[in-house]
Amino acid sequence: MPETRVEVPEMVMLEILSKLPVKSLTRFRCVCKPWRSSFQTPHFITKHQQNNLHNNNLNLLLKRCQGNTHDDIYYLSQLSTEKGQNFSVQHNIHLPFFEDCWYAPVVSGPCNGLLCLHDADKVALWNPSTREFKTLPQSTVQRPPLVDSTSFGCVGIGFDSQSGDYKVVRFVTNYFEENEDEGLMGDWNHQVELYSLKSDSWKEISVPGVQPYGSPLFNNYVNGFYYWQAIGDSDYLILSFDMVNEKFSTLPLPEFGGSLAEYYLELLDFNGLLGAIVYPREGTDKSFDLWVMNGSWTKQFRIDSLPGVERPLGFWKNGELFLESSDHELVLFDPSTRELKSLGIHAYQETMQIIAYVESLVPINGRSEREELIIRRPAGDASN
């Protein structure tokens, strides 16, 4: 009796494929041209990302420096998220972009699986899932006349859901040198410029009335807005940028009962809402308060008196918290049991940054990691 061949409807097949990891989809692109084309459609890319978000399929990168000073070269470690593997290092990633930086490059995001790397005037986008990397073009925004030097400050990445565009906002400071002969005093002014991935170009936008500062320790992009801590004429506050209407606005800090001279405050995305984690600058026993903005600031919870930890690095599934210990080791705290688990991964003091991202197929019109000379080295226990 001849075998019966069952044809699976295309929509059902694509639904199944949208649940697979990027690595598998990359291999399946070679199966047939229709599949390859389907994987590149906005509908499939969105469906794939929504499946990963729904199933909380997170990947982990650890930015760190393993030398004896902040000037040593930074790199990224891909950590295993498989159950029972204790977040062991799978491989270490060395990006030439990092090695040419004057200071440690800042990693902003993720935004739909994309990361933004920046240092001085250099900015790049990176999709670690598809292994695509794009160095952004130099800005063509005009600087004021008689500018002596220019510096580049805070950067933010985000997604414009109306236009389907990815954007990068960057703050610029122009310095004017003192000239006694012409009666000019040393001075400066600010500009803000916005990059569009769709147009692959920069434009100038209006400057807000407050100035952002600092580098993000957590992901500061939340549902179409990017957030920075900022300073106004006489107070500290939060500056936000709406990726759709390209406008700035401000909101107050949570009233946590102290001052920023006594406490660190770090902004973060907490379950799709803007959060702020507050902890003391001094002392060997640290307590952590998490505040969440949902119309107004409310304290979500408090973690009391953890000995031997320096600072928080990020939340994991089920509310666990990654921390840097006083010995500069990566540790994981479980608030339900108050267990503090050592993960055996070390770095130079205060150089660690945890980046939790969802796999994404979002294209950035860049080049492959191989073309960019990005090296991924498998890591044994000795590399931790």
CSV table of C-alpha atoms in Angstrom, one decimal:
chain,number,residue,atom,x,y,z
A,1,MET,CA,0.0,0.0,0.0
A,2,PRO,CA,1.5,3.3,-1.0
A,3,GLU,CA,2.5,5.7,1.8
A,4,THR,CA,0.3,8.7,2.4
A,5,ARG,CA,2.1,12.0,2.2
A,6,VAL,CA,0.8,14.7,4.6
A,7,GLU,CA,1.2,18.3,3.6
A,8,VAL,CA,1.6,20.6,6.5
A,9,PRO,CA,-0.1,24.0,5.7
A,10,GLU,CA,2.5,26.8,5.3
A,11,MET,CA,1.0,28.9,8.1
A,12,VAL,CA,1.2,26.0,10.5
A,13,MET,CA,4.8,25.3,9.5
A,14,LEU,CA,5.8,28.9,10.0
A,15,GLU,CA,4.1,28.9,13.4
A,16,ILE,CA,6.2,25.9,14.4
A,17,LEU,CA,9.4,27.4,13.0
A,18,SER,CA,8.8,30.7,14.9
A,19,LYS,CA,9.3,28.8,18.2
A,20,LEU,CA,12.8,27.7,17.3
A,21,PRO,CA,16.1,29.4,18.4
A,22,VAL,CA,17.9,31.7,15.9
A,23,LYS,CA,20.7,29.2,15.5
A,24,SER,CA,18.3,26.6,14.1
A,25,LEU,CA,16.6,29.1,11.9
A,26,THR,CA,20.0,30.2,10.5
A,27,ARG,CA,20.6,26.6,9.4
A,28,PHE,CA,17.1,26.2,8.0
A,29,ARG,CA,17.5,29.2,5.7
A,30,CYS,CA,19.4,26.8,3.4
A,31,VAL,CA,16.5,24.3,3.2
A,32,CYS,CA,14.5,26.3,0.7
A,33,LYS,CA,14.1,29.8,-0.7
A,34,PRO,CA,10.5,30.4,0.6
A,35,TRP,CA,11.7,29.7,4.2
A,36,ARG,CA,14.6,32.0,3.8
A,37,SER,CA,12.2,34.8,2.6
A,38,SER,CA,9.6,34.1,5.3
A,39,PHE,CA,12.2,34.4,8.1
A,40,GLN,CA,12.9,38.0,6.9
A,41,THR,CA,9.4,39.2,7.0
A,42,PRO,CA,8.4,41.7,9.8
A,43,HIS,CA,5.5,39.3,10.7
A,44,PHE,CA,7.7,36.3,11.3
A,45,ILE,CA,10.4,38.4,13.1
A,46,THR,CA,7.7,39.8,15.4
A,47,LYS,CA,6.1,36.4,16.0
A,48,HIS,CA,9.5,34.8,16.8
A,49,GLN,CA,10.3,37.6,19.3
A,50,GLN,CA,6.8,37.4,21.0
A,51,ASN,CA,7.2,33.6,21.4
A,52,ASN,CA,10.6,34.2,23.2
A,53,LEU,CA,9.1,36.9,25.4
A,54,HIS,CA,6.1,34.7,26.3
A,55,ASN,CA,8.3,31.8,27.2
A,56,ASN,CA,10.8,34.1,29.0
A,57,ASN,CA,13.7,32.7,26.9
A,58,LEU,CA,16.5,34.9,28.1
A,59,ASN,CA,20.1,34.9,27.1
A,60,LEU,CA,22.9,36.3,29.2
A,61,LEU,CA,26.0,38.3,28.4
A,62,LEU,CA,28.5,39.5,31.0
A,63,LYS,CA,30.6,42.6,30.1
A,64,ARG,CA,33.8,42.5,32.2
A,65,CYS,CA,37.5,43.3,32.4
A,66,GLN,CA,39.9,40.7,33.8
A,67,GLY,CA,43.0,42.9,34.1
A,68,ASN,CA,44.3,44.8,37.1
A,69,THR,CA,43.1,48.2,36.0
A,70,HIS,CA,40.1,49.8,34.3
A,71,ASP,CA,42.4,50.4,31.3
A,72,ASP,CA,42.6,46.8,30.4
A,73,ILE,CA,40.6,45.5,27.5
A,74,TYR,CA,37.0,44.7,28.1
A,75,TYR,CA,35.2,41.7,26.6
A,76,LEU,CA,31.9,39.9,26.8
A,77,SER,CA,31.2,36.4,28.1
A,78,GLN,CA,28.2,34.4,26.9
A,79,LEU,CA,26.8,32.6,30.0
A,80,SER,CA,24.9,29.4,29.8
A,81,THR,CA,21.2,29.6,30.8
A,82,GLU,CA,20.6,25.9,30.7
A,83,LYS,CA,19.3,24.4,33.9
A,84,GLY,CA,22.0,22.9,36.1
A,85,GLN,CA,24.9,24.6,34.3
A,86,ASN,CA,25.2,27.3,37.0
A,87,PHE,CA,25.7,30.1,34.4
A,88,SER,CA,29.0,28.8,33.3
A,89,VAL,CA,30.9,30.7,30.6
A,90,GLN,CA,30.2,29.2,27.1
A,91,HIS,CA,32.5,31.5,25.2
A,92,ASN,CA,34.2,34.8,25.4
A,93,ILE,CA,33.6,37.4,22.7
A,94,HIS,CA,36.3,39.9,21.8
A,95,LEU,CA,35.1,42.9,19.7
A,96,PRO,CA,37.7,45.1,17.9
A,97,PHE,CA,35.3,48.0,18.7
A,98,PHE,CA,36.1,47.6,22.4
A,99,GLU,CA,39.8,47.5,21.9
A,100,ASP,CA,40.1,50.9,20.3
A,101,CYS,CA,38.1,52.7,23.1
A,102,TRP,CA,39.7,55.3,25.3
A,103,TYR,CA,37.5,54.2,28.1
A,104,ALA,CA,35.3,51.2,28.8
A,105,PRO,CA,32.6,51.2,26.1
A,106,VAL,CA,29.0,51.6,27.4
A,107,VAL,CA,26.4,49.0,26.4
A,108,SER,CA,22.9,50.3,26.2
A,109,GLY,CA,19.8,48.2,25.7
A,110,PRO,CA,18.7,45.6,24.8
A,111,CYS,CA,15.9,46.8,22.6
A,112,ASN,CA,14.2,43.9,20.8
A,113,GLY,CA,17.4,41.9,21.1
A,114,LEU,CA,19.6,44.7,19.8
A,115,LEU,CA,22.4,46.3,21.8
A,116,CYS,CA,24.0,49.7,21.3
A,117,LEU,CA,27.7,50.0,22.0
A,118,HIS,CA,29.3,53.5,22.3
A,119,ASP,CA,32.4,55.2,23.4
A,120,ALA,CA,33.4,58.8,22.5
A,121,ASP,CA,32.2,59.5,18.9
A,122,LYS,CA,31.9,55.8,18.1
A,123,VAL,CA,28.5,54.1,18.1
A,124,ALA,CA,27.5,50.6,16.9
A,125,LEU,CA,24.5,48.3,16.8
A,126,TRP,CA,24.9,44.6,17.4
A,127,ASN,CA,22.5,41.7,17.2
A,128,PRO,CA,24.3,39.0,19.2
A,129,SER,CA,21.7,36.4,18.1
A,130,THR,CA,22.2,36.8,14.3
A,131,ARG,CA,25.8,37.9,14.9
A,132,GLU,CA,25.3,41.0,12.8
A,133,PHE,CA,27.3,44.2,13.7
A,134,LYS,CA,26.9,47.7,12.3
A,135,THR,CA,29.1,50.7,13.0
A,136,LEU,CA,26.9,53.8,12.7
A,137,PRO,CA,28.0,56.5,10.2
A,138,GLN,CA,29.7,59.7,11.5
A,139,SER,CA,27.2,62.4,12.3
A,140,THR,CA,26.7,65.2,9.7
A,141,VAL,CA,25.0,67.5,12.2
A,142,GLN,CA,26.5,71.0,12.0
A,143,ARG,CA,28.5,72.2,15.0
A,144,PRO,CA,28.4,75.9,16.0
A,145,PRO,CA,31.1,78.1,14.6
A,146,LEU,CA,34.3,78.6,16.6
A,147,VAL,CA,33.9,75.3,18.5
A,148,ASP,CA,37.3,74.3,20.0
A,149,SER,CA,36.3,70.7,20.8
A,150,THR,CA,33.3,68.4,21.0
A,151,SER,CA,32.5,65.5,23.4
A,152,PHE,CA,29.8,62.9,23.2
A,153,GLY,CA,27.9,61.9,26.3
A,154,CYS,CA,24.8,59.9,27.1
A,155,VAL,CA,23.3,57.6,24.5
A,156,GLY,CA,20.0,55.7,24.3
A,157,ILE,CA,18.5,53.1,21.9
A,158,GLY,CA,14.8,52.5,21.2
A,159,PHE,CA,12.1,51.3,18.8
A,160,ASP,CA,9.5,53.5,17.1
A,161,SER,CA,6.5,51.3,17.0
A,162,GLN,CA,4.6,53.5,14.5
A,163,SER,CA,7.3,53.7,11.8
A,164,GLY,CA,9.0,50.4,12.7
A,165,ASP,CA,12.3,52.2,13.0
A,166,TYR,CA,15.2,51.7,15.5
A,167,LYS,CA,16.6,55.0,16.8
A,168,VAL,CA,19.7,56.1,18.7
A,169,VAL,CA,19.7,59.4,20.6
A,170,ARG,CA,23.0,61.0,21.6
A,171,PHE,CA,23.9,64.1,23.7
A,172,VAL,CA,26.8,66.3,22.5
A,173,THR,CA,28.7,69.0,24.3
A,174,ASN,CA,30.6,71.7,22.3
A,175,TYR,CA,33.4,73.6,24.1
A,176,PHE,CA,34.6,77.1,23.2
A,177,GLU,CA,38.1,78.0,24.3
A,178,GLU,CA,38.8,81.2,26.2
A,179,ASN,CA,40.2,84.0,24.0
A,180,GLU,CA,41.3,87.0,26.0
A,181,ASP,CA,42.2,89.0,22.8
A,182,GLU,CA,38.6,88.8,21.6
A,183,GLY,CA,37.1,89.0,25.0
A,184,LEU,CA,35.6,85.5,24.9
A,185,MET,CA,35.2,83.4,28.0
A,186,GLY,CA,35.5,79.7,28.1
A,187,ASP,CA,32.0,78.3,27.5
A,188,TRP,CA,30.0,75.3,26.2
A,189,ASN,CA,26.7,74.4,24.7
A,190,HIS,CA,24.7,71.3,24.1
A,191,GLN,CA,23.2,69.5,21.1
A,192,VAL,CA,21.1,66.4,20.8
A,193,GLU,CA,21.2,64.2,17.6
A,194,LEU,CA,19.1,61.3,16.6
A,195,TYR,CA,20.0,58.4,14.4
A,196,SER,CA,17.5,56.4,12.3
A,197,LEU,CA,18.3,52.9,11.2
A,198,LYS,CA,15.8,53.2,8.3
A,199,SER,CA,17.6,56.3,6.8
A,200,ASP,CA,21.0,55.3,8.2
A,201,SER,CA,21.6,59.0,9.1
A,202,TRP,CA,21.7,61.5,12.0
A,203,LYS,CA,19.6,64.6,12.5
A,204,GLU,CA,19.5,67.3,15.1
A,205,ILE,CA,16.6,67.5,17.6
A,206,SER,CA,15.7,70.0,20.4
A,207,VAL,CA,17.7,70.0,23.5
A,208,PRO,CA,15.9,69.3,26.8
A,209,GLY,CA,16.1,71.8,29.7
A,210,VAL,CA,18.0,69.3,31.9
A,211,GLN,CA,21.2,67.4,31.4
A,212,PRO,CA,21.5,63.6,31.7
A,213,TYR,CA,24.5,62.0,33.3
A,214,GLY,CA,26.0,58.6,34.1
A,215,SER,CA,26.3,55.3,32.4
A,216,PRO,CA,23.4,52.7,32.7
A,217,LEU,CA,24.1,49.6,34.8
A,218,PHE,CA,20.8,48.1,33.8
A,219,ASN,CA,18.6,48.3,30.7
A,220,ASN,CA,17.0,51.8,30.7
A,221,TYR,CA,14.8,51.2,27.6
A,222,VAL,CA,11.2,50.6,28.6
A,223,ASN,CA,8.3,50.2,26.1
A,224,GLY,CA,9.2,52.9,23.6
A,225,PHE,CA,10.9,55.3,26.1
A,226,TYR,CA,14.6,55.6,27.1
A,227,TYR,CA,15.4,57.0,30.5
A,228,TRP,CA,18.4,58.7,32.1
A,229,GLN,CA,19.1,60.3,35.5
A,230,ALA,CA,19.5,64.0,35.0
A,231,ILE,CA,20.2,67.2,36.8
A,232,GLY,CA,18.1,70.4,36.4
A,233,ASP,CA,18.7,73.9,37.7
A,234,SER,CA,18.6,72.8,41.3
A,235,ASP,CA,17.5,69.2,41.6
A,236,TYR,CA,18.0,65.7,40.4
A,237,LEU,CA,15.3,64.0,38.3
A,238,ILE,CA,14.6,61.5,35.5
A,239,LEU,CA,14.7,62.5,31.8
A,240,SER,CA,12.7,60.4,29.3
A,241,PHE,CA,12.7,60.3,25.5
A,242,ASP,CA,9.7,59.1,23.5
A,243,MET,CA,10.9,57.2,20.4
A,244,VAL,CA,7.7,57.9,18.5
A,245,ASN,CA,7.1,61.6,18.9
A,246,GLU,CA,10.9,62.3,19.5
A,247,LYS,CA,10.1,64.5,22.5
A,248,PHE,CA,11.8,64.7,26.0
A,249,SER,CA,9.9,64.9,29.3
A,250,THR,CA,10.9,64.6,33.0
A,251,LEU,CA,9.6,62.9,36.0
A,252,PRO,CA,10.7,62.9,39.7
A,253,LEU,CA,12.9,60.5,41.4
A,254,PRO,CA,11.2,58.2,44.0
A,255,GLU,CA,11.1,59.7,47.5
A,256,PHE,CA,13.3,57.0,49.1
A,257,GLY,CA,14.1,58.9,52.3
A,258,GLY,CA,17.8,59.8,51.5
A,259,SER,CA,20.0,61.7,49.2
A,260,LEU,CA,22.1,60.7,46.2
A,261,ALA,CA,25.2,61.6,48.2
A,262,GLU,CA,24.3,58.6,50.5
A,263,TYR,CA,22.6,56.2,48.1
A,264,TYR,CA,23.1,54.9,44.6
A,265,LEU,CA,20.0,54.9,42.4
A,266,GLU,CA,19.9,52.8,39.2
A,267,LEU,CA,17.1,52.9,36.7
A,268,LEU,CA,15.9,49.7,35.0
A,269,ASP,CA,13.2,47.9,33.1
A,270,PHE,CA,11.2,45.8,35.7
A,271,ASN,CA,8.6,43.6,34.0
A,272,GLY,CA,7.8,46.3,31.4
A,273,LEU,CA,7.7,49.2,33.9
A,274,LEU,CA,10.3,51.8,34.8
A,275,GLY,CA,12.0,50.7,38.0
A,276,ALA,CA,14.6,52.2,40.3
A,277,ILE,CA,16.8,50.2,42.6
A,278,VAL,CA,18.3,52.1,45.6
A,279,TYR,CA,21.1,51.0,47.9
A,280,PRO,CA,23.7,52.6,50.2
A,281,ARG,CA,27.0,53.8,49.0
A,282,GLU,CA,28.9,52.8,52.2
A,283,GLY,CA,29.0,49.8,54.3
A,284,THR,CA,29.6,46.1,54.0
A,285,ASP,CA,26.0,45.0,54.6
A,286,LYS,CA,23.9,46.3,51.7
A,287,SER,CA,20.1,46.6,51.6
A,288,PHE,CA,18.3,47.1,48.3
A,289,ASP,CA,14.9,48.8,47.7
A,290,LEU,CA,13.1,48.4,44.4
A,291,TRP,CA,10.7,51.2,43.4
A,292,VAL,CA,8.3,50.9,40.4
A,293,MET,CA,6.7,53.7,38.4
A,294,ASN,CA,3.1,52.9,37.5
A,295,GLY,CA,1.4,56.3,37.5
A,296,SER,CA,3.4,57.1,40.7
A,297,TRP,CA,6.4,55.6,42.5
A,298,THR,CA,5.6,52.8,44.8
A,299,LYS,CA,8.1,50.6,46.7
A,300,GLN,CA,7.8,47.1,45.3
A,301,PHE,CA,10.0,45.3,47.8
A,302,ARG,CA,13.1,45.5,50.0
A,303,ILE,CA,16.0,43.1,50.3
A,304,ASP,CA,17.4,43.5,53.8
A,305,SER,CA,21.1,43.3,54.9
A,306,LEU,CA,23.1,41.2,52.5
A,307,PRO,CA,26.7,40.8,53.7
A,308,GLY,CA,29.7,40.8,51.4
A,309,VAL,CA,28.1,42.3,48.3
A,310,GLU,CA,29.0,45.5,46.5
A,311,ARG,CA,26.2,46.3,44.0
A,312,PRO,CA,23.3,44.8,42.0
A,313,LEU,CA,23.8,43.8,38.4
A,314,GLY,CA,20.4,42.6,37.2
A,315,PHE,CA,17.3,40.6,37.9
A,316,TRP,CA,16.9,37.0,36.6
A,317,LYS,CA,13.8,34.7,36.3
A,318,ASN,CA,11.7,34.3,39.4
A,319,GLY,CA,13.0,37.4,41.0
A,320,GLU,CA,16.6,36.3,41.6
A,321,LEU,CA,19.2,39.1,41.6
A,322,PHE,CA,22.7,39.0,40.2
A,323,LEU,CA,25.2,40.8,42.4
A,324,GLU,CA,28.8,41.7,42.5
A,325,SER,CA,30.4,40.4,45.7
A,326,SER,CA,33.0,42.3,47.8
A,327,ASP,CA,35.5,39.8,46.2
A,328,HIS,CA,34.4,40.9,42.7
A,329,GLU,CA,32.7,37.6,42.0
A,330,LEU,CA,29.4,37.2,40.2
A,331,VAL,CA,26.8,35.8,42.7
A,332,LEU,CA,23.1,35.1,42.5
A,333,PHE,CA,20.7,35.9,45.3
A,334,ASP,CA,17.4,34.0,45.7
A,335,PRO,CA,15.0,36.2,47.8
A,336,SER,CA,12.7,33.3,48.6
A,337,THR,CA,15.4,31.4,50.4
A,338,ARG,CA,17.9,34.2,51.0
A,339,GLU,CA,20.5,31.9,49.5
A,340,LEU,CA,23.6,33.7,48.0
A,341,LYS,CA,25.2,31.4,45.4
A,342,SER,CA,28.7,31.9,44.1
A,343,LEU,CA,29.0,31.4,40.4
A,344,GLY,CA,32.8,31.3,40.1
A,345,ILE,CA,33.1,34.2,37.6
A,346,HIS,CA,35.4,37.0,38.5
A,347,ALA,CA,36.4,40.4,37.1
A,348,TYR,CA,38.2,43.6,38.0
A,349,GLN,CA,36.3,45.7,40.5
A,350,GLU,CA,33.1,47.4,39.2
A,351,THR,CA,33.7,46.4,35.6
A,352,MET,CA,30.9,43.8,35.4
A,353,GLN,CA,27.6,44.4,33.6
A,354,ILE,CA,24.9,41.8,33.1
A,355,ILE,CA,22.9,42.0,29.8
A,356,ALA,CA,19.8,39.8,29.6
A,357,TYR,CA,18.3,39.8,26.2
A,358,VAL,CA,15.7,37.9,24.2
A,359,GLU,CA,16.8,36.3,20.9
A,360,SER,CA,15.9,38.3,17.9
A,361,LEU,CA,16.0,38.1,14.1
A,362,VAL,CA,15.8,41.9,13.7
A,363,PRO,CA,18.2,42.9,10.8
A,364,ILE,CA,20.4,46.0,11.1
A,365,ASN,CA,21.9,46.1,7.6
A,366,GLY,CA,25.4,45.6,9.0
A,367,ARG,CA,28.1,43.0,8.5
A,368,SER,CA,28.8,39.6,9.9
A,369,GLU,CA,30.9,39.2,13.0
A,370,ARG,CA,33.5,37.4,10.9
A,371,GLU,CA,33.7,40.4,8.6
A,372,GLU,CA,34.1,42.6,11.6
A,373,LEU,CA,36.9,40.4,13.0
A,374,ILE,CA,34.8,39.6,16.1
A,375,ILE,CA,36.3,36.5,17.9
A,376,ARG,CA,34.2,34.0,19.9
A,377,ARG,CA,36.5,31.7,21.9
A,378,PRO,CA,35.1,28.7,23.7
A,379,ALA,CA,35.7,28.9,27.4
A,380,GLY,CA,36.8,26.2,29.7
A,381,ASP,CA,36.6,26.4,33.5
A,382,ALA,CA,40.0,28.2,33.5
A,383,SER,CA,38.5,31.1,31.5
A,384,ASN,CA,35.9,31.9,34.2
